[in-house]
Tab-separated table of C-alpha atoms and ligand atoms in Angstrom:
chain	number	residue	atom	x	y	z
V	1	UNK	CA	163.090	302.443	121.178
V	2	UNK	CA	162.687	301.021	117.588
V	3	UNK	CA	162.310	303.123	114.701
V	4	UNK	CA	161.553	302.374	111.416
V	5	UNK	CA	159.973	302.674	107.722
V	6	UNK	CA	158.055	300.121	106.097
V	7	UNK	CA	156.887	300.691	102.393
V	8	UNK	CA	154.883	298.168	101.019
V	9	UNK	CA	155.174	297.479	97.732
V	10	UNK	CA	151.302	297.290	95.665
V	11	UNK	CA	150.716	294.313	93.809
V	12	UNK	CA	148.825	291.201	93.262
V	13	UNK	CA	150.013	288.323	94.434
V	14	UNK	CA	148.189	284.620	92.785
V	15	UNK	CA	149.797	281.216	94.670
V	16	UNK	CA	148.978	277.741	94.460
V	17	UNK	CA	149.337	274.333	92.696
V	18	UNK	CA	147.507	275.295	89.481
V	19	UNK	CA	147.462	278.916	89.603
V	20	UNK	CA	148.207	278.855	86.005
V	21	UNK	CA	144.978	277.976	85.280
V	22	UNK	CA	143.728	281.648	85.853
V	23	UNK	CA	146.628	283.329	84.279
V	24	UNK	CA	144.064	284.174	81.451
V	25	UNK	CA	141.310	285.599	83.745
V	26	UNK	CA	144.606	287.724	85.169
V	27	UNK	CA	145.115	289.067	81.672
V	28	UNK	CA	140.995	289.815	81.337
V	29	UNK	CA	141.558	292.235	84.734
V	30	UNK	CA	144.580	294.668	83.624
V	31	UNK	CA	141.854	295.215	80.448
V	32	UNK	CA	144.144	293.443	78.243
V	33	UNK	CA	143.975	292.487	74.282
V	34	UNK	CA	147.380	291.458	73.297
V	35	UNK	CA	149.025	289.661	75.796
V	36	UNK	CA	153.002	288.657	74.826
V	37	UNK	CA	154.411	285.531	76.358
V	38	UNK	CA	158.398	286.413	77.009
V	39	UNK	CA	160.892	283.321	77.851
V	40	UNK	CA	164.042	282.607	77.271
V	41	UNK	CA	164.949	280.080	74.332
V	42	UNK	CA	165.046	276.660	76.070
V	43	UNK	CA	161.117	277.760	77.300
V	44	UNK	CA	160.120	278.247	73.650
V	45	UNK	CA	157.632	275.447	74.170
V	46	UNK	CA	156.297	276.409	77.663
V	47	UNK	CA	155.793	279.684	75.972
V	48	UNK	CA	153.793	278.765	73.351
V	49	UNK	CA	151.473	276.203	75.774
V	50	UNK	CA	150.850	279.477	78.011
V	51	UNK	CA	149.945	281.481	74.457
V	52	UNK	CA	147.588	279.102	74.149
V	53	UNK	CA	146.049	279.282	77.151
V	54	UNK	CA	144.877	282.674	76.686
V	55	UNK	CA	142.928	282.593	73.563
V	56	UNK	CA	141.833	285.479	71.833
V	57	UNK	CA	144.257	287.528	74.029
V	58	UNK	CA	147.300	285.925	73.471
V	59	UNK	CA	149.081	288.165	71.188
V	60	UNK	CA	152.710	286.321	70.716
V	61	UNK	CA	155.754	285.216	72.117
V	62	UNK	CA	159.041	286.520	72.565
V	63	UNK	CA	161.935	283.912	73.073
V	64	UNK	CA	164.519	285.811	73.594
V	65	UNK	CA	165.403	286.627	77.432
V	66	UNK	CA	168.827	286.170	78.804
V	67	UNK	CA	170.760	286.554	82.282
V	68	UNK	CA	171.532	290.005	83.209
V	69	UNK	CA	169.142	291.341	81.035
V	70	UNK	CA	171.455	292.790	78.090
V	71	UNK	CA	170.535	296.297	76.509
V	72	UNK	CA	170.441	294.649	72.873
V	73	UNK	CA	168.069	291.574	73.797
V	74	UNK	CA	165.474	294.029	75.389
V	75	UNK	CA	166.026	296.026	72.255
V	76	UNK	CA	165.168	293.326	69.425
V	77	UNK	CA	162.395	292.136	71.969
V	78	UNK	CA	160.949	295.671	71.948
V	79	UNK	CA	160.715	295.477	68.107
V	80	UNK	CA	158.989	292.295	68.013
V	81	UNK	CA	156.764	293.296	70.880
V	82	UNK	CA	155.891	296.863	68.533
V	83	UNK	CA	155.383	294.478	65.835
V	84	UNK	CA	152.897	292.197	68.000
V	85	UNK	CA	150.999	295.066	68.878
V	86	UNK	CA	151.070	293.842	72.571
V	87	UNK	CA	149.047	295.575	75.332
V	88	UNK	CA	150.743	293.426	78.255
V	89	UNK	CA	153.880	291.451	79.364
V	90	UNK	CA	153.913	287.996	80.557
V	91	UNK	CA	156.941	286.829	81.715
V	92	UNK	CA	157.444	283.337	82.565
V	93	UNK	CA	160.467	281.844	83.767
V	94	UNK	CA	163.484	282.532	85.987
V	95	UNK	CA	164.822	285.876	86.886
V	96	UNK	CA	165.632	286.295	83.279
V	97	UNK	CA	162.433	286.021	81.681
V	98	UNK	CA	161.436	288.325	84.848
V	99	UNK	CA	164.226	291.177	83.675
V	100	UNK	CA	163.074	291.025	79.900
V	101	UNK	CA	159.766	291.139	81.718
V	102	UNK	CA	160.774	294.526	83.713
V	103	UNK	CA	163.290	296.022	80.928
V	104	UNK	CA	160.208	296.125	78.335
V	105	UNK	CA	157.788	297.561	80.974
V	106	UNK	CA	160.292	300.617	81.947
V	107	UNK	CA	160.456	301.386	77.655
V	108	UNK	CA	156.428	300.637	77.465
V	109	UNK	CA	154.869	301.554	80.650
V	110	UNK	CA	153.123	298.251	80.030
V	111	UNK	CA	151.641	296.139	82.645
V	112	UNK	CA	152.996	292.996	83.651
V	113	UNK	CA	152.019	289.381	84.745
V	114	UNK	CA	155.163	287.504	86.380
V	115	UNK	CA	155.206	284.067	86.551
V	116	UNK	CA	157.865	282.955	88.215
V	117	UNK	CA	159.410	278.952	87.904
V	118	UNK	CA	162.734	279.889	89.816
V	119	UNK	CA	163.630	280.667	93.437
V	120	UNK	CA	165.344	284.555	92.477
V	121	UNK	CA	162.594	286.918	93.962
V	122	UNK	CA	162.982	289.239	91.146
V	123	UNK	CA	159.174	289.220	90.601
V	124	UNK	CA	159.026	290.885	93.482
V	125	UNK	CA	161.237	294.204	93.638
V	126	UNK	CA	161.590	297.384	91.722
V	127	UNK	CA	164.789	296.227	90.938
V	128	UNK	CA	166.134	296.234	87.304
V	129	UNK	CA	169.848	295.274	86.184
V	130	UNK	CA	170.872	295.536	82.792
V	131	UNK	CA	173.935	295.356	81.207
V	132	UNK	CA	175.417	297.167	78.303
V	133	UNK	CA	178.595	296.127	76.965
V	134	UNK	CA	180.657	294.104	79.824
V	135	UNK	CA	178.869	296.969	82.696
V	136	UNK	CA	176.030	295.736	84.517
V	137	UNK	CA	173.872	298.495	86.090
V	138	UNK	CA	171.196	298.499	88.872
V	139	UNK	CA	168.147	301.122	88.867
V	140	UNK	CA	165.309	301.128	91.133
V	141	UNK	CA	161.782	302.460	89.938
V	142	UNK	CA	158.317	301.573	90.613
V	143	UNK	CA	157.620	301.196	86.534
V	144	UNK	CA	159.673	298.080	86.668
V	145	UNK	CA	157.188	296.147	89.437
V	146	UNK	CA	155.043	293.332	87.853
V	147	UNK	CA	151.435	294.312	88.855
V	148	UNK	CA	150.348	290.780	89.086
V	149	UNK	CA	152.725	287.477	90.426
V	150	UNK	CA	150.804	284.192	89.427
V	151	UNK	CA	152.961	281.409	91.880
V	152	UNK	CA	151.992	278.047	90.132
V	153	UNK	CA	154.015	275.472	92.467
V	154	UNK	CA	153.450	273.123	89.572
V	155	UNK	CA	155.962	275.130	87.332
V	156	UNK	CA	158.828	274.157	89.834
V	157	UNK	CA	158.582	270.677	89.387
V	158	UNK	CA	160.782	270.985	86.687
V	159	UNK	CA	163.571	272.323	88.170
V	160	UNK	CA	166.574	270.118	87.936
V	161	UNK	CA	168.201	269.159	91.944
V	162	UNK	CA	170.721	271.485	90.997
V	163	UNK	CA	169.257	274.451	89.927
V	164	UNK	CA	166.787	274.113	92.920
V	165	UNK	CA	170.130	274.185	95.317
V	166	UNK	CA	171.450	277.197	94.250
V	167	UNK	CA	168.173	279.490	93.445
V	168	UNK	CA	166.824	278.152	96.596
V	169	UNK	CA	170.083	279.659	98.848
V	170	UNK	CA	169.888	282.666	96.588
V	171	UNK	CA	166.695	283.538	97.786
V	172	UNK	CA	168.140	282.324	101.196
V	173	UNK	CA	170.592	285.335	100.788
V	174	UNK	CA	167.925	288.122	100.605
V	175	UNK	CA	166.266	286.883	103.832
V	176	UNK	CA	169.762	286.314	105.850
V	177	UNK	CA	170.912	289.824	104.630
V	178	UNK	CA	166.939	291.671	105.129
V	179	UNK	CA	167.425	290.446	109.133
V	180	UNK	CA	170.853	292.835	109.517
V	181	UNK	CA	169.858	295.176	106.529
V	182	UNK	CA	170.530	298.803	107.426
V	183	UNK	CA	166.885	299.354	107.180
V	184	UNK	CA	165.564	296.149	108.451
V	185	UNK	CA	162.116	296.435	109.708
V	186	UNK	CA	160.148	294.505	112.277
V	187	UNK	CA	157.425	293.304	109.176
V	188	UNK	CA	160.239	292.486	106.891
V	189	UNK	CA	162.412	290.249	109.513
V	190	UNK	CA	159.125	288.214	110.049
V	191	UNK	CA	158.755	287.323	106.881
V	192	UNK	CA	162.876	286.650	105.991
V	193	UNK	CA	162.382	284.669	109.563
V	194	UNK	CA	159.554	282.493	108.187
V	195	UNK	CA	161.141	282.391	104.452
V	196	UNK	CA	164.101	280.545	106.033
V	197	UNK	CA	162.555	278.392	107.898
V	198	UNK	CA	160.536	277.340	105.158
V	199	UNK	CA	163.528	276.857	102.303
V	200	UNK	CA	165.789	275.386	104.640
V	201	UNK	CA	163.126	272.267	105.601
V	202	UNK	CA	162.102	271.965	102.443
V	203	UNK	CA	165.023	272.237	99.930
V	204	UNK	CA	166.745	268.911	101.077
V	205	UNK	CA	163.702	267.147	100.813
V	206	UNK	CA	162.796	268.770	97.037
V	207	UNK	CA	166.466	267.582	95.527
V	208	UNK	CA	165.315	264.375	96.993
V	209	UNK	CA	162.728	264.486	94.918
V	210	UNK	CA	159.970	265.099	97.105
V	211	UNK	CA	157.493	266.947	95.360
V	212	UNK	CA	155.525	267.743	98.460
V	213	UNK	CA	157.949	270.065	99.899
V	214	UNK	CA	157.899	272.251	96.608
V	215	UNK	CA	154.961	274.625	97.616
V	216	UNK	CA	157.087	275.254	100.577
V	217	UNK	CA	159.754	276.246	98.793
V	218	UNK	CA	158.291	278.377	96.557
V	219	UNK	CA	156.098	280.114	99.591
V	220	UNK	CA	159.815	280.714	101.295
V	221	UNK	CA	160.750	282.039	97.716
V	222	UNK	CA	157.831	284.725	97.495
V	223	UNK	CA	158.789	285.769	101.024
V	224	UNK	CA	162.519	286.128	100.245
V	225	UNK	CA	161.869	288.670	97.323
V	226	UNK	CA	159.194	290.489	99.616
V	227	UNK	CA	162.114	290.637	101.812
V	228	UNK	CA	164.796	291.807	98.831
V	229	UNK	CA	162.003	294.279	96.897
V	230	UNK	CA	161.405	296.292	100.852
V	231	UNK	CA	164.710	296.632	102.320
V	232	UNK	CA	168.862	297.239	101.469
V	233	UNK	CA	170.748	294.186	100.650
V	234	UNK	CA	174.563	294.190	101.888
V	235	UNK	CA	178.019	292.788	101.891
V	236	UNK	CA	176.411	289.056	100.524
V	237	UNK	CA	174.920	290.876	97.528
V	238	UNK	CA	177.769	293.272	96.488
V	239	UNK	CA	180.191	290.365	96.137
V	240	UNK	CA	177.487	288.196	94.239
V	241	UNK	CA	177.331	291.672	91.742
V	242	UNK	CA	180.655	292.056	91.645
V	243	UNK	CA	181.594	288.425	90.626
V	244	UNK	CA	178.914	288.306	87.981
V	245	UNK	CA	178.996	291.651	86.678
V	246	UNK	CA	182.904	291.917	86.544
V	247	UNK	CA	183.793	288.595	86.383
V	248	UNK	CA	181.227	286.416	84.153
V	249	UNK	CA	179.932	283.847	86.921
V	250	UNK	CA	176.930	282.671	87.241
V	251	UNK	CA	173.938	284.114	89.443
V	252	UNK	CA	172.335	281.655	91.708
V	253	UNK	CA	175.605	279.471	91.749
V	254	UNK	CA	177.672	282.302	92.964
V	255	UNK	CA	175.030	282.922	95.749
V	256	UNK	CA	174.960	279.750	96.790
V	257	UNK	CA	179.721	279.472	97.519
V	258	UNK	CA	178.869	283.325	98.836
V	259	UNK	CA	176.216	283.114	101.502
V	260	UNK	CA	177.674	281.125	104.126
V	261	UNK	CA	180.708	283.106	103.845
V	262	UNK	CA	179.222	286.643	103.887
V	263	UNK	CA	177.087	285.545	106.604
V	264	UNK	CA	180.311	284.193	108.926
V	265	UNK	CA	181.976	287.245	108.244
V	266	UNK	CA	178.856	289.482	109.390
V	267	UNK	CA	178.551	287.366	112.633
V	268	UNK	CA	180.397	289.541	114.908
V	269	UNK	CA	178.731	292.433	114.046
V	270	UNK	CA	174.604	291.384	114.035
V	271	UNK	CA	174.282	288.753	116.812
V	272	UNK	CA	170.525	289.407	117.064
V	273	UNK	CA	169.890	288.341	113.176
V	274	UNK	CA	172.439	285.811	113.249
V	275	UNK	CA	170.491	284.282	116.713
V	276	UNK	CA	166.779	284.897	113.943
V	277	UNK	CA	168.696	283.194	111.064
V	278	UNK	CA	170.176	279.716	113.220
V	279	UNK	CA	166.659	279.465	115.277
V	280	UNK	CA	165.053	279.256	111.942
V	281	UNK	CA	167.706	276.891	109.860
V	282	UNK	CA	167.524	274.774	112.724
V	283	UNK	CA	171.311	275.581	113.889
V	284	UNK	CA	173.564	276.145	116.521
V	285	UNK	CA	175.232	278.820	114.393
V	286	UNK	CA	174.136	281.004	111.087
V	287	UNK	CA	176.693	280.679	109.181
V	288	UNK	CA	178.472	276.705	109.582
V	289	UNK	CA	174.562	275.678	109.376
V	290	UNK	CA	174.226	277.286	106.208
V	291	UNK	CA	177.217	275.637	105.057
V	292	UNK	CA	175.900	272.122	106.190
V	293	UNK	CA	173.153	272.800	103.803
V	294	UNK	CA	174.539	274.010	101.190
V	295	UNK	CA	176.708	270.399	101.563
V	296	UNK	CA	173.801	268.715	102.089
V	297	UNK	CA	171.740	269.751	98.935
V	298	UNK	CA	174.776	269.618	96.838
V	299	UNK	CA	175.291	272.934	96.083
V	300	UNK	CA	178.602	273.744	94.317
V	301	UNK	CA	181.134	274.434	97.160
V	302	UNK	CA	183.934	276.828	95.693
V	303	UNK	CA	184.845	279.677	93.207
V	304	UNK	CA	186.976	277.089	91.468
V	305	UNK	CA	184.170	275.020	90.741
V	306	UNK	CA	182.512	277.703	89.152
V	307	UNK	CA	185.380	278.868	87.119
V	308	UNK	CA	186.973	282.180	88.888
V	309	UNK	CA	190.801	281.755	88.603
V	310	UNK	CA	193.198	283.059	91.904
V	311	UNK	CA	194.477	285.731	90.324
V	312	UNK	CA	191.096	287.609	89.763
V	313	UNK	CA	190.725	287.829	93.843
V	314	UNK	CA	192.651	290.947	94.408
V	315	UNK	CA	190.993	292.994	92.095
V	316	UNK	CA	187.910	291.566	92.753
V	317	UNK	CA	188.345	292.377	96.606
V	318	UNK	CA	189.385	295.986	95.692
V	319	UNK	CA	186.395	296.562	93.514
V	320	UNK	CA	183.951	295.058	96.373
V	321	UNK	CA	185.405	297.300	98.766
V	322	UNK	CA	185.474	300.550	96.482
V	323	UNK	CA	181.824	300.913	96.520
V	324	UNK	CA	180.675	298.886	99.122
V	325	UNK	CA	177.243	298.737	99.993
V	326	UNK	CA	175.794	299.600	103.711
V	327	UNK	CA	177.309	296.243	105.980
V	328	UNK	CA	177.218	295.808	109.800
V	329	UNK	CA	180.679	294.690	109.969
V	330	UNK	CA	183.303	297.540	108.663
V	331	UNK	CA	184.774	296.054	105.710
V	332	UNK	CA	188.645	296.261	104.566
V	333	UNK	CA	190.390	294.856	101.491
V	334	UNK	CA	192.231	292.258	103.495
V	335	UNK	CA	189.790	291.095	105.642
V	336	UNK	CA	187.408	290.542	102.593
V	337	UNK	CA	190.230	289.166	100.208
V	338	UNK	CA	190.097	286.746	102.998
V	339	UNK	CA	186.730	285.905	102.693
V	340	UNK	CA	187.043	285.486	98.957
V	341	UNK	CA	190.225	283.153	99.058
V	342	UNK	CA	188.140	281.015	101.603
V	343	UNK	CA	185.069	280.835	99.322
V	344	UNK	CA	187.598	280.687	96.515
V	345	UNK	CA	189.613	277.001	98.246
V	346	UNK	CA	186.256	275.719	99.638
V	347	UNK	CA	187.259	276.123	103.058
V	348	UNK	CA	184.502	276.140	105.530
V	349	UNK	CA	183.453	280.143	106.629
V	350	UNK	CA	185.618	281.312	109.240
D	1	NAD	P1	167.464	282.148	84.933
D	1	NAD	O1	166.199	282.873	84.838
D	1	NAD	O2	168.581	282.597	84.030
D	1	NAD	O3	167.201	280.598	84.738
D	1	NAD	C1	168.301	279.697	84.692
D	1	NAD	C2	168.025	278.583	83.659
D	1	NAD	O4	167.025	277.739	84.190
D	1	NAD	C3	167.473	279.105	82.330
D	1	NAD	O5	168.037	278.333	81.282
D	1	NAD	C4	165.983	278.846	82.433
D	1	NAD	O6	165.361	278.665	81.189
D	1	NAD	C5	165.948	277.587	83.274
D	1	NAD	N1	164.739	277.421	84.085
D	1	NAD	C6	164.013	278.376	84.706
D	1	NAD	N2	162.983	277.833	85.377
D	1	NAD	C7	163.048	276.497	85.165
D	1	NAD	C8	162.248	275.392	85.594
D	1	NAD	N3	161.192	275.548	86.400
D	1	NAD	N4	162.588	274.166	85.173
D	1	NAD	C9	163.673	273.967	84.387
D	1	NAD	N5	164.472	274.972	83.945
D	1	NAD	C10	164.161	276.222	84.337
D	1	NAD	O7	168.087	282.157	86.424
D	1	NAD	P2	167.606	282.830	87.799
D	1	NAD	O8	168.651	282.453	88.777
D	1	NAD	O9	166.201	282.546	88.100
D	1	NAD	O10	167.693	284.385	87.511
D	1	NAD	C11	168.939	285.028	87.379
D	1	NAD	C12	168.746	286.409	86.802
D	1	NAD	O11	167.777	287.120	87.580
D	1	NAD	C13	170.014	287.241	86.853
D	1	NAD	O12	170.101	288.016	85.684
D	1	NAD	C14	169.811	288.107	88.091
D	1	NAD	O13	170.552	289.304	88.032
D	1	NAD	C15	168.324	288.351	88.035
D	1	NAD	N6	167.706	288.668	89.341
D	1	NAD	C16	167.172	289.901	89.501
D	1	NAD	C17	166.571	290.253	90.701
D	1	NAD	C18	165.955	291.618	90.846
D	1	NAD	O14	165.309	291.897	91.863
D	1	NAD	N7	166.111	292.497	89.876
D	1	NAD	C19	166.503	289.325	91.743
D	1	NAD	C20	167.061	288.049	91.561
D	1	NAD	C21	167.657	287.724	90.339
């Protein structure tokens, strides 16, 4: 006998090619005046088209986000956003703009329109990590969910083959680790079921170039952070923190070396969701097929490539271990220092 919780999470969720388009009749429903556009720097432009866009209730933008979401960024923002006089965030852009998006909201109480152009599913969660001097903290709380998520597929187009590698097998991570999450729930394995399914057909074909397969993506995207926002994330994720947070590398990149690792080492111990993720990747096994696509998209390969050095994988097995989050497989220093100094060399997942 099965039991379970499912919470779903309220919100207002806008998809499509074009969905931009009604971004300003969005704004118009949460009662808004002073709508502020937040991006980060190298989205200055975007920013100012979307401003645009809404007219008399554009209010300003705010170019300022940054990964990780650092206290002192939110903290200039919030002065410009006092000085705006805004009534409502609009975040556009990648997990960062998202964080500024949901950093502001938790000072403000002010509602939010997400508009996601990455893969990272933060748009979707109550999930908020700032950091403050070199710490990076996580909190969970319902202030930080956007009230409205306008998908515009066209947004994604942009994306460079790279970047659409690695955020695409991040969100892959929250829908391999949502099928053996310690609360995994018959609604939520659906979707992370259907989300990989989805990003693992269409990923090779959009760093082909094949713009077709980019609503696709995206669709397996907004399922992923359905999938990350509703249940416990695991071993995968705690690395991921701990190798950004402790040790400077970058998000989606170091989600990308982790996942068919984490997801090899997990094998033993959740058969069942291994059996969900192959059947939908298309597989004969979870983790070597996620590693064939990783290859195949060109995803970086290694912790070398992006920068850890060998002697930071002791202490960064001892601090993943130390807290560890709730895994199927019991986890021990040495069997994960293993893990690490495969994902480290390159070697294929074990
Ligand atoms: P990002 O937002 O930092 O974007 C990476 C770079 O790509 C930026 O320079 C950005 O301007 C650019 N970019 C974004 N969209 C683009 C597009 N369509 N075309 C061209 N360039 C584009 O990276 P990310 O991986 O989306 O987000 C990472 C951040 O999100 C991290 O801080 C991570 O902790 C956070 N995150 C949070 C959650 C959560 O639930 N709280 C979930 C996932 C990620």
């Amino acid at each position: 006998m099965q039991h379970f919780v499912w919470n779903a999470a309220p919100g207002r969720v806008v998809f499509g090619a074009g969905s931009l388009g009604s971004l300003a009749e969005e704004v118009a429903r949460l009662g808004a005046r002073r709508a502020v556009v937040l991006v980060t720097p190298t989205q200055a432009d975007r920013g100012a088209r979307i401003l645009a866009t809404l007219g008399d209730r554009g209010a300003g933008v705010i170019a300022r986000a940054a990964m990780h979401t650092p206290v002192e960024v939110t903290e200039a923002a919030l002065g410009e956003l006092r000085a705006m006089e805004g009534d409502c965030l609009v975040a556009m852009g990648g997990g960062s703009a998202i964080g500024l998006g949901k950093a502001l909201a938790l000072r403000t109480g002010l509602p939010q329109v997400a508009v996601p152009t990455t893969y990272a599913g933060s748009e979707m969660t109550m999930l908020l990590g700032q950091t403050e001097g070199a710490l990076k903290r996580t909190i969970r709380d319902s202030a930080v969910l956007p009230e409205v998520v306008v998908y515009d597929v066209d947004l994604t187009l942009s994306m460079p083959p790279a970047l659409t590698a690695t955020s695409g097998l991040n969100a892959m991570a929250h829908a391999v680790e949502a099928l053996y999450a310690v609360d995994a729930n018959p609604v939520t394995s659906l979707m992370a079921e259907e989300s990989l399914r989805l990003l693992a057909g269409a990923l090779p074909r959009c760093v082909a170039g094949d713009a077709t397969a980019r609503s696709d993506a995206l669709q397996g995207a907004f399922l992923a952070g359905v999938c990350l926002g509703a249940v416990s994330v695991a071993l995968h994720h705690k690395i991921c923190h701990v190798l950004g947070g402790s040790f400077g590398l970058p998000h989606a990149e170091t989600h990308a070396v982790m996942l068919p690792h984490a997801t090899g080492f997990n094998a033993p111990a959740a058969p069942e969701a291994m059996a969900r993720v192959a059947r939908a990747i298309g597989a004969a096994d979870a983790a070597q097929g996620l590693w064939d696509l990783a290859a195949r998209i060109g995803a970086p390969m290694s912790l070398a490539a992006l920068g850890l050095r060998e002697e930071d994988l002791d202490r960064a097995a001892a601090i993943a271990v130390a807290s560890p989050y709730p895994n199927p497989r019991p986890l021990t220093e040495g069997a994960i220092r293993a893990l690490l100094g495969d994902a480290f060399a390159g070697r294929a997942p074990s």
